[in-house]
PDB file of C-alpha atoms in Angstrom:
ATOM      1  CA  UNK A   1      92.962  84.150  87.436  1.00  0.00           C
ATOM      2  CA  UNK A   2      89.809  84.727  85.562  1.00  0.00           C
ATOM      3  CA  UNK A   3      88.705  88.302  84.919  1.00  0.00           C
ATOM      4  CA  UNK A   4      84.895  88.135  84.861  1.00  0.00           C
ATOM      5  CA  UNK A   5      83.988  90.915  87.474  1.00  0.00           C
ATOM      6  CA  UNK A   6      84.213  93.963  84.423  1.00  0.00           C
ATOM      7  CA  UNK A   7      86.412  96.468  86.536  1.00  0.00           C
ATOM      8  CA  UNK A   8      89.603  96.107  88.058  1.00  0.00           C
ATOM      9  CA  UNK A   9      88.521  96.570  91.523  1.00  0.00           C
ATOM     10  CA  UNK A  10      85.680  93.335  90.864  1.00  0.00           C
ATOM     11  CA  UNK A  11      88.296  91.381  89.617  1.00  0.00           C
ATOM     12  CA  UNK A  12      90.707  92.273  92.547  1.00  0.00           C
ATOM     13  CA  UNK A  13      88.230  91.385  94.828  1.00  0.00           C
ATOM     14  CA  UNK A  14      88.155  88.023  93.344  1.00  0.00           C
ATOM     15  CA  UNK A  15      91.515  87.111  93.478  1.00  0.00           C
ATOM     16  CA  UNK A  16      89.612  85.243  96.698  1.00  0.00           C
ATOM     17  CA  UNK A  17      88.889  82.448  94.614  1.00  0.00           C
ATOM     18  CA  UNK A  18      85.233  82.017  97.040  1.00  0.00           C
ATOM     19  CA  UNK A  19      83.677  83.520  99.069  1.00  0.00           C
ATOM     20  CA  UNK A  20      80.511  81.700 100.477  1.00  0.00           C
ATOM     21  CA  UNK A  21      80.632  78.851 102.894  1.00  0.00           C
ATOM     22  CA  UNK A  22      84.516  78.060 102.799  1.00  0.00           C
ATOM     23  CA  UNK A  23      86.881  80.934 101.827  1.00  0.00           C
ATOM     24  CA  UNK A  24      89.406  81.049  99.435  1.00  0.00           C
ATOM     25  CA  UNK A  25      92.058  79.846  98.217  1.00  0.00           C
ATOM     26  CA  UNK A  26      93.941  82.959  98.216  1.00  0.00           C
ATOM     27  CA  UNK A  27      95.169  83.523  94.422  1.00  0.00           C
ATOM     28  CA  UNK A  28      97.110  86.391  96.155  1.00  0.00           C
ATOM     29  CA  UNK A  29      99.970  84.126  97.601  1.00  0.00           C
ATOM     30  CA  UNK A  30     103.356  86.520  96.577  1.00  0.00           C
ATOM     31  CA  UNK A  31     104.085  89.222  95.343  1.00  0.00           C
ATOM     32  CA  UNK A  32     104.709  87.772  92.226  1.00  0.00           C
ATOM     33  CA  UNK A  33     101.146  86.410  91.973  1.00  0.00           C
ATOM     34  CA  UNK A  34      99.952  90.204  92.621  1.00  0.00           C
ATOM     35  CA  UNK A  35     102.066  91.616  89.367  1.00  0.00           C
ATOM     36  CA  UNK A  36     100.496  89.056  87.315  1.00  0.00           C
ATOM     37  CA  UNK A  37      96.824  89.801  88.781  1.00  0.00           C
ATOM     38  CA  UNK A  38      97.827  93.725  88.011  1.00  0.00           C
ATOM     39  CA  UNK A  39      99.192  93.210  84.538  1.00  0.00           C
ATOM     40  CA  UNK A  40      96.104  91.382  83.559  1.00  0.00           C
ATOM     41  CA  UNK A  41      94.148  93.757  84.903  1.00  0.00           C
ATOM     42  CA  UNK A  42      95.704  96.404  82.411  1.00  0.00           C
ATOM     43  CA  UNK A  43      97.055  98.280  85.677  1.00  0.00           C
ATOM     44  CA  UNK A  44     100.844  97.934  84.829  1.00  0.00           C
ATOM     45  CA  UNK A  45     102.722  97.159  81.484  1.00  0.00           C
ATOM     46  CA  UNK A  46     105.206  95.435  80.907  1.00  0.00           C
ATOM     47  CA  UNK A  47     108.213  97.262  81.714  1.00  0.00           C
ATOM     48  CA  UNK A  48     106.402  98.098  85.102  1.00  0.00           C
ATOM     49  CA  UNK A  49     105.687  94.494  86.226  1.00  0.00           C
ATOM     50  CA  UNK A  50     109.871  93.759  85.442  1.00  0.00           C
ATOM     51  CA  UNK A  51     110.806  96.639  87.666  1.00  0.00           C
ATOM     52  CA  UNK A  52     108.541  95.861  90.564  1.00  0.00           C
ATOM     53  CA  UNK A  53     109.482  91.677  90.183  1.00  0.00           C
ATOM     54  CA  UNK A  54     113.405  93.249  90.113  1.00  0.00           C
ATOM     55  CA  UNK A  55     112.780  95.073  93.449  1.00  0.00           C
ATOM     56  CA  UNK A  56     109.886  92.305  94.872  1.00  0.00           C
ATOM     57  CA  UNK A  57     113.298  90.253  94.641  1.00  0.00           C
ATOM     58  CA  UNK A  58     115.711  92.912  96.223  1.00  0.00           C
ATOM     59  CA  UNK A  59     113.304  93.352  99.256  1.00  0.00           C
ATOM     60  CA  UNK A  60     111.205  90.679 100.056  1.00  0.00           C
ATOM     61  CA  UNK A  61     110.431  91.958 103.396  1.00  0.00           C
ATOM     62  CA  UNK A  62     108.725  95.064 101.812  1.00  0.00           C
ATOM     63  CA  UNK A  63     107.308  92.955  99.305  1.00  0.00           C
ATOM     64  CA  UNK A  64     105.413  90.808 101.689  1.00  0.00           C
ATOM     65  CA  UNK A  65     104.440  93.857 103.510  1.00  0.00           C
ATOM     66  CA  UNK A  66     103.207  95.784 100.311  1.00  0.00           C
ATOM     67  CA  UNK A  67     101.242  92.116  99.302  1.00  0.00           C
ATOM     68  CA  UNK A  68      99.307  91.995 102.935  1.00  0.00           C
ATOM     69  CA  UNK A  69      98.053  95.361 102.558  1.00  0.00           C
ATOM     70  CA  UNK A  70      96.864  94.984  99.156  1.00  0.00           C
ATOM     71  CA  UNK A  71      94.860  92.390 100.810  1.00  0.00           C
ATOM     72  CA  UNK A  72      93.690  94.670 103.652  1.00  0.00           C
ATOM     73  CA  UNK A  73      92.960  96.745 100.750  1.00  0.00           C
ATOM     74  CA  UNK A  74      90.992  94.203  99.097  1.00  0.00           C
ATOM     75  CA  UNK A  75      89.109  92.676 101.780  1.00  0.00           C
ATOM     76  CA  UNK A  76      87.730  96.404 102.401  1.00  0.00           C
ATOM     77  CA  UNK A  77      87.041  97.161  98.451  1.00  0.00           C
ATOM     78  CA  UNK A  78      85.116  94.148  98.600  1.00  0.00           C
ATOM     79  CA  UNK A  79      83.050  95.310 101.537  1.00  0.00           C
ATOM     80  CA  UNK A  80      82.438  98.276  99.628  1.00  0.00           C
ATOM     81  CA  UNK A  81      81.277  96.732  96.606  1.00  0.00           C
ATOM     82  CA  UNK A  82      79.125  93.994  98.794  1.00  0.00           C
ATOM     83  CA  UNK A  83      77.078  96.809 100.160  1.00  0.00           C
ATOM     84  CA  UNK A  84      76.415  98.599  96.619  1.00  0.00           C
ATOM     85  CA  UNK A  85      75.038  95.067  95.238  1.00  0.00           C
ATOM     86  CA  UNK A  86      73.056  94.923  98.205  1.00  0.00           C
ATOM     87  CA  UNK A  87      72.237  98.309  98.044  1.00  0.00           C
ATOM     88  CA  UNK A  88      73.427  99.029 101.503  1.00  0.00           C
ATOM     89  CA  UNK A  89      75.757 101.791 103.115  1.00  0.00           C
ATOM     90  CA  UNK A  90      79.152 101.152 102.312  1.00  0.00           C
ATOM     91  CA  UNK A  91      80.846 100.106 106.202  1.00  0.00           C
ATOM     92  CA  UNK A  92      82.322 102.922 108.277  1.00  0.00           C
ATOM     93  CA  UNK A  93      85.816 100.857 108.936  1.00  0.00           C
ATOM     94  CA  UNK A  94      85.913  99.493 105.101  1.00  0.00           C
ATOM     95  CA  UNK A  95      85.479 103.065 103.722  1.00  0.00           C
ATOM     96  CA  UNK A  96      87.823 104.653 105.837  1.00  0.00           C
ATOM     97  CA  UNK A  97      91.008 101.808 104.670  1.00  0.00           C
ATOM     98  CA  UNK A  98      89.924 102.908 100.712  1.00  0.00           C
ATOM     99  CA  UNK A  99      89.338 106.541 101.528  1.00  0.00           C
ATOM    100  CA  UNK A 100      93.113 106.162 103.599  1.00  0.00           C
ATOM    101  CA  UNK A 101      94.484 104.144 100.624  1.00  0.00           C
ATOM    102  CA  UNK A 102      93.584 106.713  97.806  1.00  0.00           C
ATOM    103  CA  UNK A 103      95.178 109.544 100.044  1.00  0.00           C
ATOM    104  CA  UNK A 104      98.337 108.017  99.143  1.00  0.00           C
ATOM    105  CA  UNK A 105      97.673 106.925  95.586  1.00  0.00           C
ATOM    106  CA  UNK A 106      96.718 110.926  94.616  1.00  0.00           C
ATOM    107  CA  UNK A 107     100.383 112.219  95.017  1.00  0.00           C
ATOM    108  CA  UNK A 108     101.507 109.372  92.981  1.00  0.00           C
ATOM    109  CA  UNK A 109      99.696 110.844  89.911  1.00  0.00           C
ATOM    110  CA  UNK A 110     100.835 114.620  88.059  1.00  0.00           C
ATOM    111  CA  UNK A 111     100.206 115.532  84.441  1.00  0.00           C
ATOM    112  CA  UNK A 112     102.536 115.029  82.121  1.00  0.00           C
ATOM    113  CA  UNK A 113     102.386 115.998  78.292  1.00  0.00           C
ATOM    114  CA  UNK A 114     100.272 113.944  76.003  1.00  0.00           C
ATOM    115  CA  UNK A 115     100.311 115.323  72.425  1.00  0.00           C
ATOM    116  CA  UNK A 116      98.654 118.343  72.551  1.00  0.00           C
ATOM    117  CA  UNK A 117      97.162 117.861  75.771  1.00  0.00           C
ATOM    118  CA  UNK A 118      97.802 117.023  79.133  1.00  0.00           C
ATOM    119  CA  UNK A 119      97.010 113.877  80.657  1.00  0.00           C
ATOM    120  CA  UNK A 120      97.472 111.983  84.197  1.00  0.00           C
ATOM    121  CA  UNK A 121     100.165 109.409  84.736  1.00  0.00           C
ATOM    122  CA  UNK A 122     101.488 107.636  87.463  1.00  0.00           C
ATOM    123  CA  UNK A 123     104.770 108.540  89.281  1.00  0.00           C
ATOM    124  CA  UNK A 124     105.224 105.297  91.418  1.00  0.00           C
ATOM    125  CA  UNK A 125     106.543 102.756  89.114  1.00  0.00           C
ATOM    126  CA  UNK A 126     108.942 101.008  91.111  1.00  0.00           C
ATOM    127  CA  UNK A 127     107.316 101.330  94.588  1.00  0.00           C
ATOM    128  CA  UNK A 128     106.076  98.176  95.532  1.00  0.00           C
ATOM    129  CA  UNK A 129     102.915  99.637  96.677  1.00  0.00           C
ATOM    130  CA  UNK A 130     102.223 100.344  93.133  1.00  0.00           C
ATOM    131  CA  UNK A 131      99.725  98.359  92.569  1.00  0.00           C
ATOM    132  CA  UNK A 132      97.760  99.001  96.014  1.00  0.00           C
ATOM    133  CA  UNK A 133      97.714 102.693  94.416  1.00  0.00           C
ATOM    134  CA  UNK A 134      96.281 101.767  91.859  1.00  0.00           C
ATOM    135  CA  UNK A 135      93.477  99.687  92.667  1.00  0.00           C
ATOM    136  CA  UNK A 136      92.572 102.506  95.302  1.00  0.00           C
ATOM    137  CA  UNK A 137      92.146 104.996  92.671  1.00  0.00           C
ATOM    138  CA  UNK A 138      90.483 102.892  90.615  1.00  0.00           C
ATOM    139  CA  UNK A 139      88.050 101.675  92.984  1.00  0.00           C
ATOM    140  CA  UNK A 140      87.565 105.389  94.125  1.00  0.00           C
ATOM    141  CA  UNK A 141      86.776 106.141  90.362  1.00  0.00           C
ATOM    142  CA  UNK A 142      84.445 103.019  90.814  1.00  0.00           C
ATOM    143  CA  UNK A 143      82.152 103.719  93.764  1.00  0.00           C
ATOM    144  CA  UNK A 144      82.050 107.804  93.007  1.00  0.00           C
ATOM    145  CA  UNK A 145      80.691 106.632  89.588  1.00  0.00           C
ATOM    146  CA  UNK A 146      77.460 105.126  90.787  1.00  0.00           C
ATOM    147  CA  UNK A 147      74.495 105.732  88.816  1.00  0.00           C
ATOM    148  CA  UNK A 148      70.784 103.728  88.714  1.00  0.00           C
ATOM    149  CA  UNK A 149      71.711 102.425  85.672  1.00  0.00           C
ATOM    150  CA  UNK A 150      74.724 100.247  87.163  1.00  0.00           C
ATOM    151  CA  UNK A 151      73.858  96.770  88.721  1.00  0.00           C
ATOM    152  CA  UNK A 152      77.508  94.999  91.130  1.00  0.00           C
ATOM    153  CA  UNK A 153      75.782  91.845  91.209  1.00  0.00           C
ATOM    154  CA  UNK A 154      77.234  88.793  93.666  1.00  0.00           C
ATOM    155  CA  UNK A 155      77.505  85.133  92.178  1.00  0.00           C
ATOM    156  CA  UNK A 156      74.971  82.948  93.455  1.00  0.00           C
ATOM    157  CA  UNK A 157      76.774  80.216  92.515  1.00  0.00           C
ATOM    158  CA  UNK A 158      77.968  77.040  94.925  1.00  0.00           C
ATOM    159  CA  UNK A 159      80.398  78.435  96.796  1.00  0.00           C
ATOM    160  CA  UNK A 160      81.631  81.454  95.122  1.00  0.00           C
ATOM    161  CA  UNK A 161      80.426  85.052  96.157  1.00  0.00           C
ATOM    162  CA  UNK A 162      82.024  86.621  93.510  1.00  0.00           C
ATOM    163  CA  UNK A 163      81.319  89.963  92.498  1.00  0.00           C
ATOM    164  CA  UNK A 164      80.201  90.998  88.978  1.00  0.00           C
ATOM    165  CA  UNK A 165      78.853  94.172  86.784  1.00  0.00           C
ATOM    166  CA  UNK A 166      75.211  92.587  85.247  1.00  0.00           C
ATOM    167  CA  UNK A 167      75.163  94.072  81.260  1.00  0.00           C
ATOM    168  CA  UNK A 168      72.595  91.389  80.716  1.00  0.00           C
ATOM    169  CA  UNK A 169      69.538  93.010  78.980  1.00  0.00           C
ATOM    170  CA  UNK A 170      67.164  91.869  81.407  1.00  0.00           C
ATOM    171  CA  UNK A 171      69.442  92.522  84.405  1.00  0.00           C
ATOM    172  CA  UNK A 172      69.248  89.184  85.877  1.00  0.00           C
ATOM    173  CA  UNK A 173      72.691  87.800  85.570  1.00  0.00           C
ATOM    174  CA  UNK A 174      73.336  85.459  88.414  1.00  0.00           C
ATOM    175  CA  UNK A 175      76.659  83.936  88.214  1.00  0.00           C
ATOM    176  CA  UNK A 176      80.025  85.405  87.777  1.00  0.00           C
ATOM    177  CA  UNK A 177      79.709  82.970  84.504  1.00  0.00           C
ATOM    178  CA  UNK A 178      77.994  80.812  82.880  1.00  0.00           C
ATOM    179  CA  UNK A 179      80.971  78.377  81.823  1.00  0.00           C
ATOM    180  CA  UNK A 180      81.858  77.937  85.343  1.00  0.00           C
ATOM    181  CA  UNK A 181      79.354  78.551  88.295  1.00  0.00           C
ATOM    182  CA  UNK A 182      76.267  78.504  85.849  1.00  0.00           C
ATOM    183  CA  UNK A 183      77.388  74.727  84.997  1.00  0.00           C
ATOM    184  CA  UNK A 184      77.773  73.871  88.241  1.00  0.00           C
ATOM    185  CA  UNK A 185      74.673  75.012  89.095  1.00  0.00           C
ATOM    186  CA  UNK A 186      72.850  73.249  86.206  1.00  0.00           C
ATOM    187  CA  UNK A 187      74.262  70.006  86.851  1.00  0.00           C
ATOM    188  CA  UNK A 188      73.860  70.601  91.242  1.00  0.00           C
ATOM    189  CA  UNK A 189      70.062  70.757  90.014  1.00  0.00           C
ATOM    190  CA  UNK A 190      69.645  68.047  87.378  1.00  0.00           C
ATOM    191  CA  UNK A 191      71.359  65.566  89.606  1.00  0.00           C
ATOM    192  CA  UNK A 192      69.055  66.599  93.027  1.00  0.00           C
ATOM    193  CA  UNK A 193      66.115  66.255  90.520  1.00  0.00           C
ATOM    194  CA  UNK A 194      67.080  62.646  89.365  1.00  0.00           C
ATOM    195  CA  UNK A 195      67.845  61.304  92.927  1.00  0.00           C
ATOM    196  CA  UNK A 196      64.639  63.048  93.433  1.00  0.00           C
ATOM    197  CA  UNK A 197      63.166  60.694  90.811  1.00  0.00           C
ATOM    198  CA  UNK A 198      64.884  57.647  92.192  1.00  0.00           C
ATOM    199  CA  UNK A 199      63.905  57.949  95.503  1.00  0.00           C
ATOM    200  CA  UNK A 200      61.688  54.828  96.455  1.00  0.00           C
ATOM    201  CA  UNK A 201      57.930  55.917  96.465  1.00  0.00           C
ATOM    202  CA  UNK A 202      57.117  56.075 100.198  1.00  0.00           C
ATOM    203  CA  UNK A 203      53.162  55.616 100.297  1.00  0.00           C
ATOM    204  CA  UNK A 204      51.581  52.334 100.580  1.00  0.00           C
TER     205      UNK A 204
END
């Protein structure tokens, strides 16, 4: 699972591993697959990712229910963030499954004592929608936090679609990264170009 989107919600939505042309595979395939995704993602620690693989295994059922609407979560986030990097309206029926979703990820959160100050903290460690919580608050956070300055970007590379933040200087990023897709891309090109070369020379 690489993390090249630069928020949690990007990188959630591509735990579709593409998204142009053919989709998937689905990195998302248990639960268990989902904890590891979240702990990456610095949304649970350790002790967090133990307790929800303990009950994952005690309920399965619920587990397989909490992972398919993570993925209705997901496939609406990425809708959302679709729209912002093509500087369109974010869908009606996507919005409304995040706006639904952070409803109830805000009880889940109270302040609790942090030093000398108060600070927020989750309440919901061993629910198995956990993690669905959490990516709906963060990608609330996300979208509400939209400024000029920010550019969601989608990979032009073959067959991918993912979705990226662009810190380049010049703002013209176009792949989710340059080890991967921008390869790809490079050698798609040089080889077209040399069969272009090889071609027999069809004038007289």
């Amino acid at each position: 699972m690489r993390m090249v989107g630069g928020h949690a919600c990007l990188d959630f939505v591509n735990t579709a591993d593409a998204r142009r042309d053919v989709w998937g595979p689905d990195l998302l395939q248990t639960y268990a697959d989902l904890v590891v995704w979240a702990g990456r993602a610095d949304l649970i620690d350790v002790d967090e990712a133990r307790a929800l693989l303990a009950e994952a295994s005690a309920r399965p059922l619920l587990a397989e229910a909490a992972l398919e609407k993570a993925k209705i979560l997901r496939e609406a986030v990425y809708a959302a963030l679709q729209a912002e990097a093509a500087g369109a309206r974010v869908p009606d029926d996507a919005l409304q499954i995040v706006r639904d979703a952070v409803a109830l990820a805000l009880p889940k959160r109270s302040l609790f004592p942090s030093g000398d100050r108060l600070a927020w903290q989750w309440t919901d460690a061993a629910s198995l929608n956990t993690i669905g919580h959490r990516v709906a608050f963060e990608t609330a956070e996300f979208l509400v936090s939209r400024n000029d300055r920010r550019r969601v970007r989608e990979c032009t590379g073959p067959n991918c679609g993912w979705l990226f933040i662009d810190t380049s200087r010049g703002g013209r990023r176009r792949w989710c990264s340059d080890e991967s897709c921008g390869t790809r891309s490079r050698v798609r090109r040089f080889r077209a170009k040399a069969a272009g070369n090889m071609a027999p020379n069809s004038k007289n």
